[in-house]
Coordinates of C-alpha atoms and ligand atoms in Angstrom, one line a residue:
M1 CA 131.1 58.2 17.9
E2 CA 131.6 57.2 14.3
T3 CA 129.2 58.9 11.9
E4 CA 128.2 57.9 8.4
K5 CA 125.9 59.6 5.9
V6 CA 123.6 57.5 3.7
K7 CA 120.6 58.1 1.4
C8 CA 118.6 55.1 2.6
L9 CA 118.8 53.1 5.8
I10 CA 116.8 49.9 6.2
V11 CA 116.6 48.3 9.7
G12 CA 115.5 44.7 9.9
S13 CA 116.1 41.7 7.7
G14 CA 112.9 39.8 7.3
P15 CA 110.9 39.7 4.0
A16 CA 110.0 43.5 4.4
G17 CA 113.6 44.6 4.9
Y18 CA 115.2 42.6 2.2
T19 CA 112.4 43.4 -0.3
A20 CA 112.9 47.1 0.5
A21 CA 116.6 46.5 -0.1
I22 CA 116.2 44.9 -3.5
Y23 CA 114.0 47.7 -4.7
T24 CA 116.0 50.6 -3.3
A25 CA 119.3 49.0 -4.5
R26 CA 117.9 48.7 -8.0
A27 CA 116.8 52.3 -7.8
N28 CA 120.4 53.2 -7.0
L29 CA 119.7 54.5 -3.5
K30 CA 122.7 52.5 -2.2
P31 CA 120.8 51.2 0.8
V32 CA 122.5 50.2 4.0
L33 CA 120.7 47.4 5.8
Y34 CA 121.2 46.5 9.5
Q35 CA 120.0 43.0 10.2
G36 CA 118.9 43.5 13.7
M37 CA 118.6 41.0 16.6
Q38 CA 117.5 38.1 14.5
P39 CA 119.1 38.0 11.0
G40 CA 116.5 36.8 8.5
G41 CA 113.7 37.6 10.9
L42 CA 111.0 35.4 12.3
L43 CA 110.7 33.2 9.2
T44 CA 114.1 31.6 10.0
M45 CA 112.4 30.1 13.0
T46 CA 109.5 28.5 11.1
S47 CA 109.8 25.1 9.5
E48 CA 108.2 24.8 6.1
I49 CA 106.7 27.8 4.2
E50 CA 103.9 26.5 2.0
N51 CA 102.0 29.7 1.1
F52 CA 104.7 32.0 -0.4
P53 CA 103.9 32.1 -4.2
G54 CA 106.6 30.8 -6.4
Y55 CA 107.5 27.8 -4.3
P56 CA 105.0 25.1 -5.3
A57 CA 106.8 22.4 -3.3
G58 CA 107.3 24.7 -0.2
I59 CA 110.6 25.9 1.1
T60 CA 112.2 26.1 4.6
G61 CA 112.1 29.5 6.4
F62 CA 115.9 29.5 6.5
D63 CA 116.3 28.9 2.8
I64 CA 113.8 31.5 1.7
M65 CA 115.5 34.1 3.8
E66 CA 118.9 33.2 2.4
D67 CA 117.4 33.7 -1.1
F68 CA 116.0 37.1 -0.1
K69 CA 119.5 38.1 1.3
K70 CA 121.3 36.9 -1.8
Q71 CA 119.0 38.8 -4.1
A72 CA 119.5 42.0 -2.0
E73 CA 123.2 41.5 -2.2
R74 CA 123.2 40.9 -5.9
F75 CA 122.0 44.5 -6.5
G76 CA 124.6 46.0 -4.1
T77 CA 122.8 46.3 -0.7
D78 CA 125.3 46.9 2.1
I79 CA 124.2 44.3 4.6
R80 CA 125.6 44.7 8.1
M81 CA 125.2 43.2 11.6
G82 CA 123.8 45.6 14.2
V83 CA 120.8 46.7 16.2
V84 CA 119.3 50.1 16.5
T85 CA 119.9 51.3 20.1
S86 CA 118.5 54.9 19.8
C87 CA 117.4 57.4 17.2
D88 CA 116.7 61.1 16.7
L89 CA 114.0 61.6 14.1
S90 CA 113.3 65.3 15.0
E91 CA 114.9 66.6 11.8
R92 CA 116.4 65.5 8.5
P93 CA 118.9 63.9 8.1
Y94 CA 117.6 61.4 10.6
K95 CA 120.1 60.0 13.1
V96 CA 120.0 56.3 13.9
V97 CA 122.5 54.9 16.4
I98 CA 123.6 51.3 15.9
D99 CA 124.9 49.2 18.8
G100 CA 125.5 52.4 20.8
N101 CA 128.6 53.2 18.8
T102 CA 127.8 54.2 15.2
T103 CA 125.5 57.0 14.1
I104 CA 124.0 56.7 10.6
E105 CA 122.6 60.0 9.2
T106 CA 120.1 59.1 6.6
E107 CA 117.7 60.9 4.2
T108 CA 115.2 58.1 4.4
L109 CA 114.6 55.4 7.0
I110 CA 112.7 52.2 6.3
I111 CA 111.8 50.5 9.6
C112 CA 111.2 46.7 9.2
T113 CA 112.1 45.6 12.7
G114 CA 109.3 42.9 12.8
A115 CA 107.9 41.5 16.0
S116 CA 109.0 39.2 18.9
A117 CA 107.3 36.3 20.6
K118 CA 104.9 37.1 23.4
M119 CA 105.2 35.5 26.8
L120 CA 102.3 34.5 29.0
G121 CA 103.6 36.6 31.9
I122 CA 103.8 33.9 34.5
P123 CA 107.0 34.0 36.6
D124 CA 107.8 30.3 35.9
E125 CA 108.4 31.2 32.2
M126 CA 111.6 33.0 33.1
K127 CA 112.6 30.4 35.7
Y128 CA 112.6 27.6 33.1
A129 CA 113.8 29.7 30.1
G130 CA 116.3 27.5 28.4
K131 CA 115.4 24.6 30.7
G132 CA 112.2 23.6 28.9
V133 CA 110.5 26.8 28.0
S134 CA 111.0 28.0 24.4
A135 CA 109.3 30.1 21.8
C136 CA 110.7 28.3 18.8
A137 CA 109.9 24.7 18.0
T138 CA 112.2 24.5 15.0
C139 CA 115.1 25.8 17.1
D140 CA 114.6 23.6 20.1
G141 CA 112.3 20.8 19.1
F142 CA 115.2 18.5 18.4
F143 CA 115.8 18.2 22.2
Y144 CA 112.4 16.7 22.8
R145 CA 112.6 13.6 20.6
K146 CA 110.1 10.9 21.9
R147 CA 109.3 13.1 24.9
S148 CA 106.2 15.0 26.0
V149 CA 105.7 18.7 25.2
A150 CA 103.0 21.3 25.2
V151 CA 102.3 24.2 22.9
V152 CA 100.3 27.2 24.1
G153 CA 98.1 29.1 21.6
G154 CA 95.3 28.5 19.1
G155 CA 96.5 30.4 16.0
D156 CA 98.4 29.3 12.9
S157 CA 101.8 29.6 14.8
A158 CA 100.6 27.3 17.5
C159 CA 99.3 24.7 15.1
E160 CA 102.4 24.9 13.0
E161 CA 104.6 24.4 16.1
A162 CA 102.4 21.5 17.4
L163 CA 102.6 19.7 14.0
Y164 CA 106.3 20.2 13.8
L165 CA 106.8 18.9 17.3
A166 CA 104.5 15.9 16.6
G167 CA 107.1 14.8 14.1
L168 CA 109.7 14.5 16.8
A169 CA 108.0 14.2 20.2
G170 CA 106.1 11.3 21.6
K171 CA 103.2 13.4 22.8
V172 CA 102.1 17.0 22.1
Y173 CA 99.5 18.9 24.1
L174 CA 98.0 22.0 22.5
I175 CA 96.7 24.3 25.2
V176 CA 94.0 26.5 23.9
R177 CA 92.3 29.1 26.2
K178 CA 89.1 29.2 24.2
D179 CA 86.7 26.5 23.0
R180 CA 88.1 26.8 19.4
L181 CA 91.2 27.3 17.4
R182 CA 91.6 30.5 15.5
A183 CA 94.1 29.0 13.0
S184 CA 93.3 28.6 9.3
Q185 CA 91.0 25.6 8.5
I186 CA 93.8 23.6 6.8
M187 CA 96.0 23.9 9.9
Q188 CA 93.1 23.0 12.2
D189 CA 92.3 19.9 10.2
R190 CA 95.9 18.8 10.3
V191 CA 96.2 19.3 14.1
L192 CA 92.8 17.7 14.9
G193 CA 93.7 14.7 12.6
N194 CA 97.1 14.1 14.2
E195 CA 97.0 11.3 16.7
K196 CA 100.0 12.5 18.6
I197 CA 98.4 15.9 19.4
E198 CA 95.9 16.3 22.2
V199 CA 94.1 19.6 22.1
L200 CA 93.1 20.9 25.6
F201 CA 90.4 23.5 24.9
N202 CA 89.2 26.1 27.5
T203 CA 92.5 25.6 29.3
N204 CA 94.9 28.1 30.8
T205 CA 98.4 27.5 32.1
V206 CA 98.9 28.9 35.6
G207 CA 102.3 27.6 36.5
L208 CA 105.2 25.3 35.6
F209 CA 107.1 22.9 37.9
G210 CA 110.2 20.8 38.0
E211 CA 113.3 20.2 40.2
N212 CA 116.0 21.7 38.0
V213 CA 114.5 21.4 34.6
L214 CA 110.8 21.6 33.5
E215 CA 108.8 18.5 34.5
G216 CA 105.2 19.7 34.1
A217 CA 102.6 22.4 33.9
H218 CA 99.7 23.4 36.2
L219 CA 96.6 23.9 34.2
V220 CA 93.1 25.1 34.8
R221 CA 90.1 24.1 32.6
N222 CA 87.1 26.4 32.5
M223 CA 88.8 29.0 34.7
G224 CA 86.4 31.0 36.8
Q225 CA 83.4 28.9 35.9
P226 CA 81.4 26.6 38.3
N227 CA 82.9 23.6 36.6
E228 CA 86.5 24.8 37.0
E229 CA 89.0 22.0 37.1
K230 CA 92.7 22.1 38.1
F231 CA 95.1 19.5 36.8
D232 CA 98.7 18.9 35.9
I233 CA 100.4 17.5 32.9
A234 CA 103.9 16.0 32.8
I235 CA 105.9 17.6 30.1
D236 CA 109.6 18.2 29.2
G237 CA 109.1 21.1 26.9
F238 CA 106.7 24.1 26.9
F239 CA 106.4 26.1 23.7
L240 CA 104.9 29.5 23.5
A241 CA 103.0 30.4 20.4
I242 CA 100.6 33.1 21.5
G243 CA 101.4 35.8 19.0
H244 CA 104.0 38.6 18.8
N245 CA 104.7 42.1 19.9
P246 CA 106.0 44.6 17.4
N247 CA 109.6 45.8 17.8
S248 CA 108.9 49.5 17.8
K249 CA 110.0 50.6 21.2
V250 CA 113.1 52.4 20.1
F251 CA 111.1 54.6 17.7
Q252 CA 108.1 55.3 19.9
H253 CA 109.4 58.7 21.1
Y254 CA 109.0 60.0 17.6
L255 CA 106.4 57.8 15.9
P256 CA 102.8 57.2 16.9
V257 CA 101.9 53.6 17.6
D258 CA 98.6 51.9 18.3
D259 CA 97.5 50.3 21.6
Y260 CA 99.6 47.2 20.8
G261 CA 102.8 49.1 19.7
F262 CA 102.3 48.7 15.9
I263 CA 103.7 51.8 14.1
K264 CA 100.9 53.8 12.6
T265 CA 101.1 54.4 8.8
L266 CA 98.9 56.3 6.5
W267 CA 96.3 53.9 5.2
G268 CA 97.4 52.0 2.1
T269 CA 101.0 53.3 2.4
T270 CA 104.0 52.7 4.5
K271 CA 104.3 56.5 5.3
T272 CA 104.6 57.4 9.0
D273 CA 104.0 60.8 10.5
I274 CA 107.5 61.8 9.6
P275 CA 108.3 62.5 5.9
G276 CA 111.0 60.2 4.7
V277 CA 110.4 57.6 7.5
F278 CA 108.5 54.5 6.4
A279 CA 107.4 51.4 8.3
A280 CA 106.9 48.0 6.6
G281 CA 106.2 44.4 7.6
D282 CA 105.1 43.1 11.0
V283 CA 106.2 46.2 13.0
A284 CA 103.3 48.1 11.3
D285 CA 100.9 45.4 10.5
P286 CA 98.3 44.3 13.1
N287 CA 96.1 42.6 10.5
Y288 CA 97.8 40.2 8.0
R289 CA 101.3 39.4 9.2
Q290 CA 102.2 37.1 6.3
A291 CA 105.6 36.8 4.6
I292 CA 104.1 37.9 1.3
T293 CA 102.3 41.0 2.7
A294 CA 105.5 41.9 4.6
A295 CA 107.5 41.6 1.3
A296 CA 104.9 43.7 -0.5
S297 CA 105.0 46.4 2.1
G298 CA 108.8 46.5 1.8
C299 CA 108.4 47.1 -1.9
I300 CA 105.9 49.9 -1.3
A301 CA 108.3 51.5 1.3
A302 CA 111.1 51.4 -1.2
I303 CA 109.1 53.0 -4.0
E304 CA 107.8 55.7 -1.5
A305 CA 111.4 56.3 -0.3
E306 CA 112.6 56.8 -3.9
R307 CA 109.7 59.2 -4.7
Y308 CA 110.4 61.1 -1.5
L309 CA 114.0 61.5 -2.4
N310 CA 113.1 62.7 -5.9
I311 CA 110.9 65.4 -4.4
I312 CA 113.3 66.7 -1.8
E313 CA 116.1 66.7 -4.4
V314 CA 114.0 68.8 -6.8
K315 CA 113.3 71.4 -4.1
Ligands
LIG401 P1 97.5 34.9 16.5 O1 97.3 36.2 17.1 O2 96.8 34.5 15.2 O3 97.0 33.8 17.6 C1 97.5 33.9 18.9 C2 96.9 32.7 19.7 O4 97.4 32.7 21.0 C3 95.3 32.8 19.8 O5 94.8 31.5 19.7 C4 95.2 33.4 21.1 O6 94.0 33.1 21.8 C5 96.3 32.8 21.9 N1 96.7 33.6 23.0 C6 97.1 35.0 23.0 N2 97.4 35.4 24.3 C7 97.3 34.3 25.0 C8 97.4 34.1 26.4 N3 97.8 35.0 27.2 N4 97.2 32.8 26.9 C9 96.8 31.8 26.1 N5 96.6 32.0 24.8 C10 96.8 33.2 24.3 O7 99.1 34.7 16.4 P2 99.9 33.7 15.4 O8 101.3 34.0 15.8 O9 99.4 32.3 15.5 O10 99.6 34.2 14.0 C11 99.9 35.6 13.6 C12 99.7 35.8 12.1 O11 100.6 35.0 11.4 C13 98.3 35.3 11.7 O12 97.8 36.2 10.8 C14 98.5 33.9 11.1 O13 97.6 33.6 10.2 C15 99.9 34.1 10.5 N6 100.6 32.9 10.4 C16 100.4 32.1 9.3 C17 101.1 30.9 9.1 C18 100.8 30.1 7.9 O14 100.1 30.6 7.1 N7 101.3 28.9 7.8 C19 102.0 30.4 10.2 C20 102.1 31.2 11.3 C21 101.4 32.4 11.4 P3 92.5 33.6 21.3 O15 92.2 32.9 20.0 O16 91.7 33.2 22.5 O17 92.7 35.1 21.2

């Protein structure tokens, strides 16, 4: 297996990863960044970003991540394709295996592997994957022009997906398991004021149906209550927007995680239990999960990595 020694390895290419790259490159740590499964991270799958400071007119998720990347490249970050397949963090230098065929030995590791979309866990999701079931409206919404679709979830992601789809589809159902949305007020107002969107509160999806492709969903309103009501809706697309799971699995043998898999860090820092190993962005953030907070934690990780290297080099 090919082996390479570096001072600073960054894994993941969302706002946290690229910000860590910009700062570590400017500090002359010569960072190598592996982009992971989804170059540019989750933001490349969202439509318009309206709340990242510095963009008063908004910017698309794809464009902002291209800008992040260009800025990291400008200062010399070595950006590569590749996914972490295993690691050995038992001693320094830490060993991280990329795509099963390259070992990177690194003095510092900044983990910014983000999070991936959650599924409901009903068998039909897999049956209709790519045949009507999707976790990305901006990727797949185009196929549903003037058709009927449903989005599951009550958070900002679900509202954003529903609004995006309302611009394309003929009808959008928003399936919400509680009697309220948890999204920010501005998103709630937009959804509730959109005449193409019908919000189905207190409703759970129990199955999907269709001959070869998706044709509809089996729903239950007030599940388990005396007024429980089963009904079906006819839809061509079913979009999941029920949150995300942190991509921490490959590191869990060495790093403690919470009940949901978020890597634990020392409060107010990106330091993990292992000196020289830092976690930033959604993989370590059960609370805020914003592009701006991810970018900020990438910056913190870079500064902490630089300080750590200064200390070990002095000794
Ligand atoms: P959230 O965790 O905020 O919301 C998940 C939603 O999915 C909740 O309504 C939850 O219901 C529902 N849900 C979870 N599991 C199930 C299930 N098994 N069946 C049915 N419904 C389920 O996730 P988001 O991805 O929406 O947001 C994550 C973070 O990213 C938040 O901090 C959000 O503010 C932020 N964000 C911000 C955006 C913006 O500012 N424009 C855009 C997108 C995200 P329940 O409420 O009942 O728990």
